[in-house]
Coordinates of C-alpha atoms in Angstrom, one line a residue:
C124 CA 26.5 0.2 2.5
E125 CA 26.8 -3.2 4.3
P126 CA 24.9 -3.2 7.6
V127 CA 24.9 -6.0 9.9
Y128 CA 23.5 -6.8 13.3
H129 CA 24.4 -4.7 16.2
S130 CA 21.6 -5.0 18.8
H131 CA 18.0 -5.0 19.5
K132 CA 15.6 -4.1 22.2
I133 CA 11.9 -4.2 22.9
L134 CA 9.9 -1.1 24.2
K135 CA 6.4 -0.9 25.6
G136 CA 4.0 1.1 23.5
K137 CA 4.1 2.0 20.0
Y138 CA 7.0 4.1 18.6
A139 CA 6.5 7.6 17.0
I140 CA 7.8 9.1 13.9
K141 CA 9.3 12.8 14.1
G142 CA 7.0 14.9 12.1
L143 CA 5.2 12.2 10.4
P144 CA 1.8 10.5 10.9
A145 CA 2.2 7.1 12.4
F146 CA 0.0 4.5 14.3
Y147 CA -0.2 4.8 18.0
G148 CA -1.1 3.0 20.9
D149 CA 0.1 2.3 24.6
E150 CA -1.2 -1.1 24.6
G151 CA 1.2 -2.2 21.5
E152 CA 4.8 -3.1 21.8
T153 CA 8.0 -1.8 19.8
L154 CA 10.8 -4.0 18.6
V155 CA 14.1 -2.0 17.2
I156 CA 16.5 -4.1 15.5
T157 CA 19.9 -2.0 15.1
L158 CA 22.3 -2.8 12.1
K159 CA 25.7 -1.1 11.4
D160 CA 27.6 -0.5 8.6
K161 CA 30.7 -2.4 8.4
A162 CA 32.9 0.2 7.3
Y163 CA 31.3 3.3 8.8
D164 CA 29.5 4.7 12.0
I165 CA 26.2 4.6 10.5
Y166 CA 23.1 3.0 11.9
F167 CA 20.2 1.6 10.9
H168 CA 17.4 1.3 13.4
M169 CA 14.3 -0.9 11.9
Y170 CA 11.5 -0.2 14.1
Y171 CA 8.6 -2.9 14.2
G172 CA 5.2 -1.9 15.9
V173 CA 3.0 -4.4 17.1
L174 CA -0.7 -3.7 17.7
P175 CA -2.2 -7.3 18.4
E176 CA -5.7 -6.3 18.3
Y177 CA -5.8 -5.8 14.8
D178 CA -3.1 -8.3 13.5
L179 CA -1.2 -5.2 12.7
I180 CA 2.9 -4.9 12.3
T181 CA 4.4 -1.4 11.4
R182 CA 7.7 -0.9 10.0
A183 CA 10.0 2.2 9.7
V184 CA 13.6 2.8 9.7
V185 CA 15.8 5.6 11.3
I186 CA 19.2 6.2 9.9
E187 CA 21.7 7.7 12.2
N188 CA 24.9 9.3 11.2
K189 CA 27.5 9.0 13.8
T190 CA 30.5 9.7 11.3
E191 CA 32.2 13.0 11.2
A192 CA 31.0 13.8 7.8
Q193 CA 27.9 14.3 6.0
I194 CA 26.4 11.6 3.9
K195 CA 23.8 11.8 1.1
L196 CA 21.1 9.2 1.1
K197 CA 20.0 8.1 -2.5
K198 CA 17.5 5.7 -1.8
S199 CA 15.8 5.0 1.9
L200 CA 13.0 2.7 1.5
S201 CA 11.0 1.7 4.4
L202 CA 10.2 -1.9 3.9
S203 CA 11.7 -5.1 2.1
L204 CA 9.4 -8.1 2.6
D205 CA 10.3 -11.7 1.2
F206 CA 7.6 -14.4 0.7
P207 CA 8.8 -17.9 0.1
T208 CA 6.5 -18.3 -3.1
A209 CA 6.2 -17.2 -6.7
Q210 CA 2.4 -18.2 -6.9
L211 CA 1.2 -14.6 -5.5
D212 CA -1.2 -11.7 -7.1
M213 CA -0.8 -8.2 -6.6
I214 CA -4.1 -5.8 -6.3
H215 CA -3.8 -1.8 -6.3
F216 CA -6.2 0.9 -6.9
H217 CA -5.6 3.3 -9.5
G218 CA -8.2 6.0 -10.9
A219 CA -8.7 9.6 -11.3
H220 CA -11.2 12.4 -10.7
M221 CA -14.6 11.2 -10.0
R222 CA -13.6 7.2 -10.6
E223 CA -11.3 6.9 -7.8
R224 CA -10.0 3.5 -6.5
Q225 CA -10.4 1.2 -9.4
L226 CA -9.0 -2.1 -8.4
E227 CA -6.6 -3.8 -10.5
R228 CA -5.2 -7.4 -10.2
T229 CA -2.1 -8.8 -11.6
R230 CA 0.3 -11.8 -11.2
I231 CA 3.5 -10.8 -9.7
S232 CA 6.1 -12.3 -11.9
H233 CA 10.0 -11.9 -12.9
L234 CA 8.9 -8.8 -14.6
A235 CA 8.8 -6.0 -11.7
S236 CA 5.1 -4.8 -11.0
T237 CA 5.4 -1.3 -9.8
V238 CA 2.9 1.3 -8.0
A239 CA 4.3 4.9 -8.0
S240 CA 3.8 8.5 -7.9
V241 CA 6.6 11.1 -8.9
R242 CA 3.7 13.9 -8.8
G243 CA 5.1 15.2 -5.4
A244 CA 1.6 13.4 -4.1
S245 CA -0.2 10.7 -4.1
G246 CA -3.6 10.7 -4.8
H247 CA -6.6 9.1 -6.9
M248 CA -4.3 8.3 -10.0
Q249 CA -2.0 5.9 -7.9
N250 CA -2.6 4.9 -4.0
P251 CA 0.2 4.0 -2.0
F252 CA -1.7 0.6 -1.0
V253 CA -1.4 -2.9 -2.4
I254 CA -2.6 -6.3 -1.4
V255 CA -0.2 -9.3 -2.0
C256 CA -2.5 -12.3 -2.1
D257 CA -3.2 -16.0 -3.0
K258 CA -4.2 -16.3 -6.6
N259 CA -7.7 -17.8 -5.6
A260 CA -8.2 -15.2 -2.7
T261 CA -11.4 -13.7 -2.6
E262 CA -13.4 -10.9 -0.5
N263 CA -14.2 -14.1 2.1
Y264 CA -11.5 -16.6 1.3
G265 CA -7.8 -16.9 1.3
S266 CA -4.5 -15.3 2.3
A267 CA -4.0 -11.7 1.7
Y268 CA -1.3 -9.3 3.1
G269 CA -1.8 -5.6 3.4
I270 CA 1.0 -3.2 2.6
A271 CA 0.1 0.5 3.3
L272 CA 2.4 3.4 3.2
V273 CA 1.5 5.9 5.7
Y274 CA 2.6 8.8 3.3
S275 CA 1.4 11.0 1.0
G276 CA 4.3 12.2 -0.9
N277 CA 6.3 10.8 -3.9
F278 CA 6.2 6.8 -3.3
V279 CA 7.0 3.4 -4.7
I280 CA 5.7 -0.2 -4.0
S281 CA 7.3 -2.9 -6.3
A282 CA 6.9 -6.5 -6.2
E283 CA 9.0 -9.2 -8.2
V284 CA 9.9 -12.9 -8.4
D285 CA 13.5 -13.4 -8.0
Q286 CA 15.7 -16.3 -9.5
H287 CA 14.9 -18.4 -6.4
E288 CA 10.9 -18.3 -7.1
S289 CA 10.5 -16.2 -4.0
T290 CA 8.6 -12.9 -4.0
R291 CA 10.2 -9.4 -2.6
V292 CA 8.1 -6.5 -2.0
V293 CA 9.5 -3.0 -1.3
A294 CA 7.8 0.2 -0.4
G295 CA 8.9 3.9 0.7
I296 CA 9.8 7.2 -0.5
N297 CA 10.2 6.9 -4.4
P298 CA 14.1 7.4 -5.0
E299 CA 13.7 9.1 -8.2
G300 CA 14.5 12.8 -7.5
F301 CA 15.2 11.8 -3.8
E302 CA 18.3 13.1 -2.3
Y303 CA 18.7 13.7 1.6
T304 CA 22.1 15.5 3.2
L305 CA 22.3 13.5 6.7
D306 CA 24.9 15.7 8.8
P307 CA 26.8 14.2 11.7
N308 CA 24.9 12.8 14.8
D309 CA 21.6 13.7 12.7
T310 CA 18.9 11.0 12.1
F311 CA 16.5 10.6 9.2
E312 CA 13.3 8.7 9.7
T313 CA 11.3 7.0 6.8
P314 CA 7.7 6.8 6.6
E315 CA 5.7 4.3 8.2
V316 CA 4.5 1.0 6.7
A317 CA 1.3 -0.9 8.1
L318 CA 1.1 -4.3 7.4
I319 CA -1.9 -6.6 8.2
Y320 CA -2.5 -10.2 7.4
S321 CA -5.8 -11.8 6.9
S322 CA -6.5 -15.7 6.3
E323 CA -10.3 -14.8 5.5
G324 CA -9.9 -12.8 2.3
F325 CA -9.9 -9.2 1.5
G326 CA -13.1 -8.3 4.1
K327 CA -11.2 -9.0 7.1
L328 CA -8.1 -7.4 5.6
S329 CA -10.4 -4.3 5.0
N330 CA -12.0 -4.2 8.4
N331 CA -8.9 -4.5 10.6
Y332 CA -7.5 -1.6 8.6
H333 CA -10.7 0.3 9.2
D334 CA -10.7 0.0 12.8
A335 CA -6.8 0.6 13.2
I336 CA -7.0 3.6 11.5
R337 CA -10.1 4.9 13.1
N338 CA -8.8 4.1 16.4
N339 CA -5.0 4.2 16.5
L340 CA -3.9 6.4 13.7
C341 CA -6.7 9.3 13.5
R342 CA -6.4 12.1 15.8
G343 CA -8.4 15.1 17.0
K344 CA -11.7 15.9 18.7
F345 CA -13.9 14.5 15.6
K346 CA -12.1 11.2 15.7
N347 CA -14.9 9.0 17.2
A348 CA -17.4 11.9 17.2
R349 CA -20.6 12.3 15.0
R350 CA -19.4 14.3 12.0
P351 CA -21.2 17.7 11.5
V352 CA -23.8 18.0 8.8
L353 CA -22.4 20.3 6.1
I354 CA -23.4 22.2 3.4
N355 CA -20.9 23.0 0.5
N356 CA -21.1 26.0 -1.6
W357 CA -19.8 24.7 -4.9
E358 CA -23.0 23.3 -6.6
A359 CA -24.9 26.5 -5.5
T360 CA -22.4 29.2 -6.9
Y361 CA -19.3 27.7 -8.4
F362 CA -16.7 30.3 -8.6
D363 CA -19.3 33.0 -8.6
F364 CA -19.4 33.9 -4.9
N365 CA -18.8 36.7 -2.2
A366 CA -19.1 37.1 1.3
D367 CA -22.8 37.9 1.3
K368 CA -23.7 35.1 -0.7
L369 CA -22.0 32.7 1.9
V370 CA -23.3 34.3 4.6
S371 CA -27.1 34.1 3.0
M372 CA -26.3 30.4 2.5
A373 CA -25.0 29.8 6.0
K374 CA -28.2 31.7 7.6
D375 CA -30.6 29.3 5.4
A376 CA -28.8 26.2 6.1
A377 CA -28.5 26.8 10.0
A378 CA -32.2 27.2 9.9
I379 CA -32.8 23.9 9.0
G380 CA -30.2 22.3 11.1
V381 CA -26.9 22.3 9.0
E382 CA -24.0 22.6 11.3
L383 CA -20.7 23.5 9.1
L384 CA -20.1 25.5 6.0
V385 CA -17.3 24.4 3.5
M386 CA -16.4 27.1 1.3
D387 CA -15.0 25.6 -1.8
D388 CA -12.9 26.5 -4.9
G389 CA -12.3 30.1 -5.8
W390 CA -11.5 32.0 -2.6
F391 CA -7.6 32.3 -3.6
G392 CA -5.7 34.1 -6.0
H393 CA -7.7 35.2 -9.1
R394 CA -9.7 31.9 -9.0
D395 CA -12.8 33.0 -11.3
D396 CA -12.5 30.2 -13.4
D397 CA -10.7 26.7 -13.7
H398 CA -8.0 28.0 -15.9
T399 CA -6.0 30.0 -13.5
S400 CA -4.5 30.3 -9.9
L401 CA -4.7 26.7 -8.8
G402 CA -1.9 26.6 -6.0
D403 CA -1.9 30.7 -5.2
W404 CA -3.2 30.1 -1.8
F405 CA -3.6 33.7 -1.0
V406 CA -7.0 34.8 0.1
N407 CA -8.9 37.1 -2.5
E408 CA -9.9 39.9 0.1
E409 CA -11.9 41.5 -2.8
K410 CA -13.9 38.7 -3.5
L411 CA -14.7 37.9 0.3
Q412 CA -15.3 41.6 0.8
G413 CA -12.9 41.5 3.7
T414 CA -10.6 39.1 5.5
L415 CA -11.2 35.5 5.6
S416 CA -11.2 35.9 9.8
N417 CA -14.2 38.2 9.3
L418 CA -16.1 35.9 6.7
V419 CA -15.6 33.3 9.4
K420 CA -17.0 35.5 12.1
R421 CA -19.7 36.3 10.0
V422 CA -20.6 32.5 9.3
N423 CA -20.1 31.7 13.0
D424 CA -22.6 34.5 14.1
E425 CA -25.4 32.5 12.3
G426 CA -24.8 29.6 14.4

């Protein structure tokens, strides 16, 4: 592809993405820059959403096939961002079960620094978020640029210094194993990247992300509500439970003001230990002494 500028427009409000989570806000604005391939009727709509309250700019790409043939997308990233300097660090957060979000800081060099997952999901091993920052940036000082991919599948974020001593960062769906067939008159929408800049170090960056995510990404009735006090059956029962045990626990918990019972691992497949059935999301009605809806009703009847 060789896309070149075609047109642009500015829209009131923040754009949405079909079938994917995205920031929202009537108070924001959207810039759409449309590029067209030189040879074919393939259009690339670059969406930039702006929420000034958080110094937040989001970016997503919509690829539109106006040809009469199918086309195959082999690589379709959400962001390419250039910095006119080679003096930058990258911070990312790796981890594992019970030691999530381990901070690691490296110098961005001519050898590409890449954070990625091909597990089918992001998670505590690799997180789809990096900070690109001055080498002397701290929690309270220095320039820091947050790059957060609003997506939970296979992803890649990569940074590299080029031959002109500039730094390029790219982010989006991981190209490994990716192929999407785009039919005539169909579109493909990439996940959103959320960009925030701070001149006051990582603390200000974190605070802006927290506020933006809480107010303009989260949805639902608990968005700004007090979370219910909960009890989780895991440490009490591990895999050894049935409906009567859970209802008894709910009754005792309700008496001291607990508002929510969380049924943890073991309700599906033949999941009586940690060596079977993970991912077999079929309710074990023998263990639950009936249907899941019946268990829900019994727990709800306890208040």
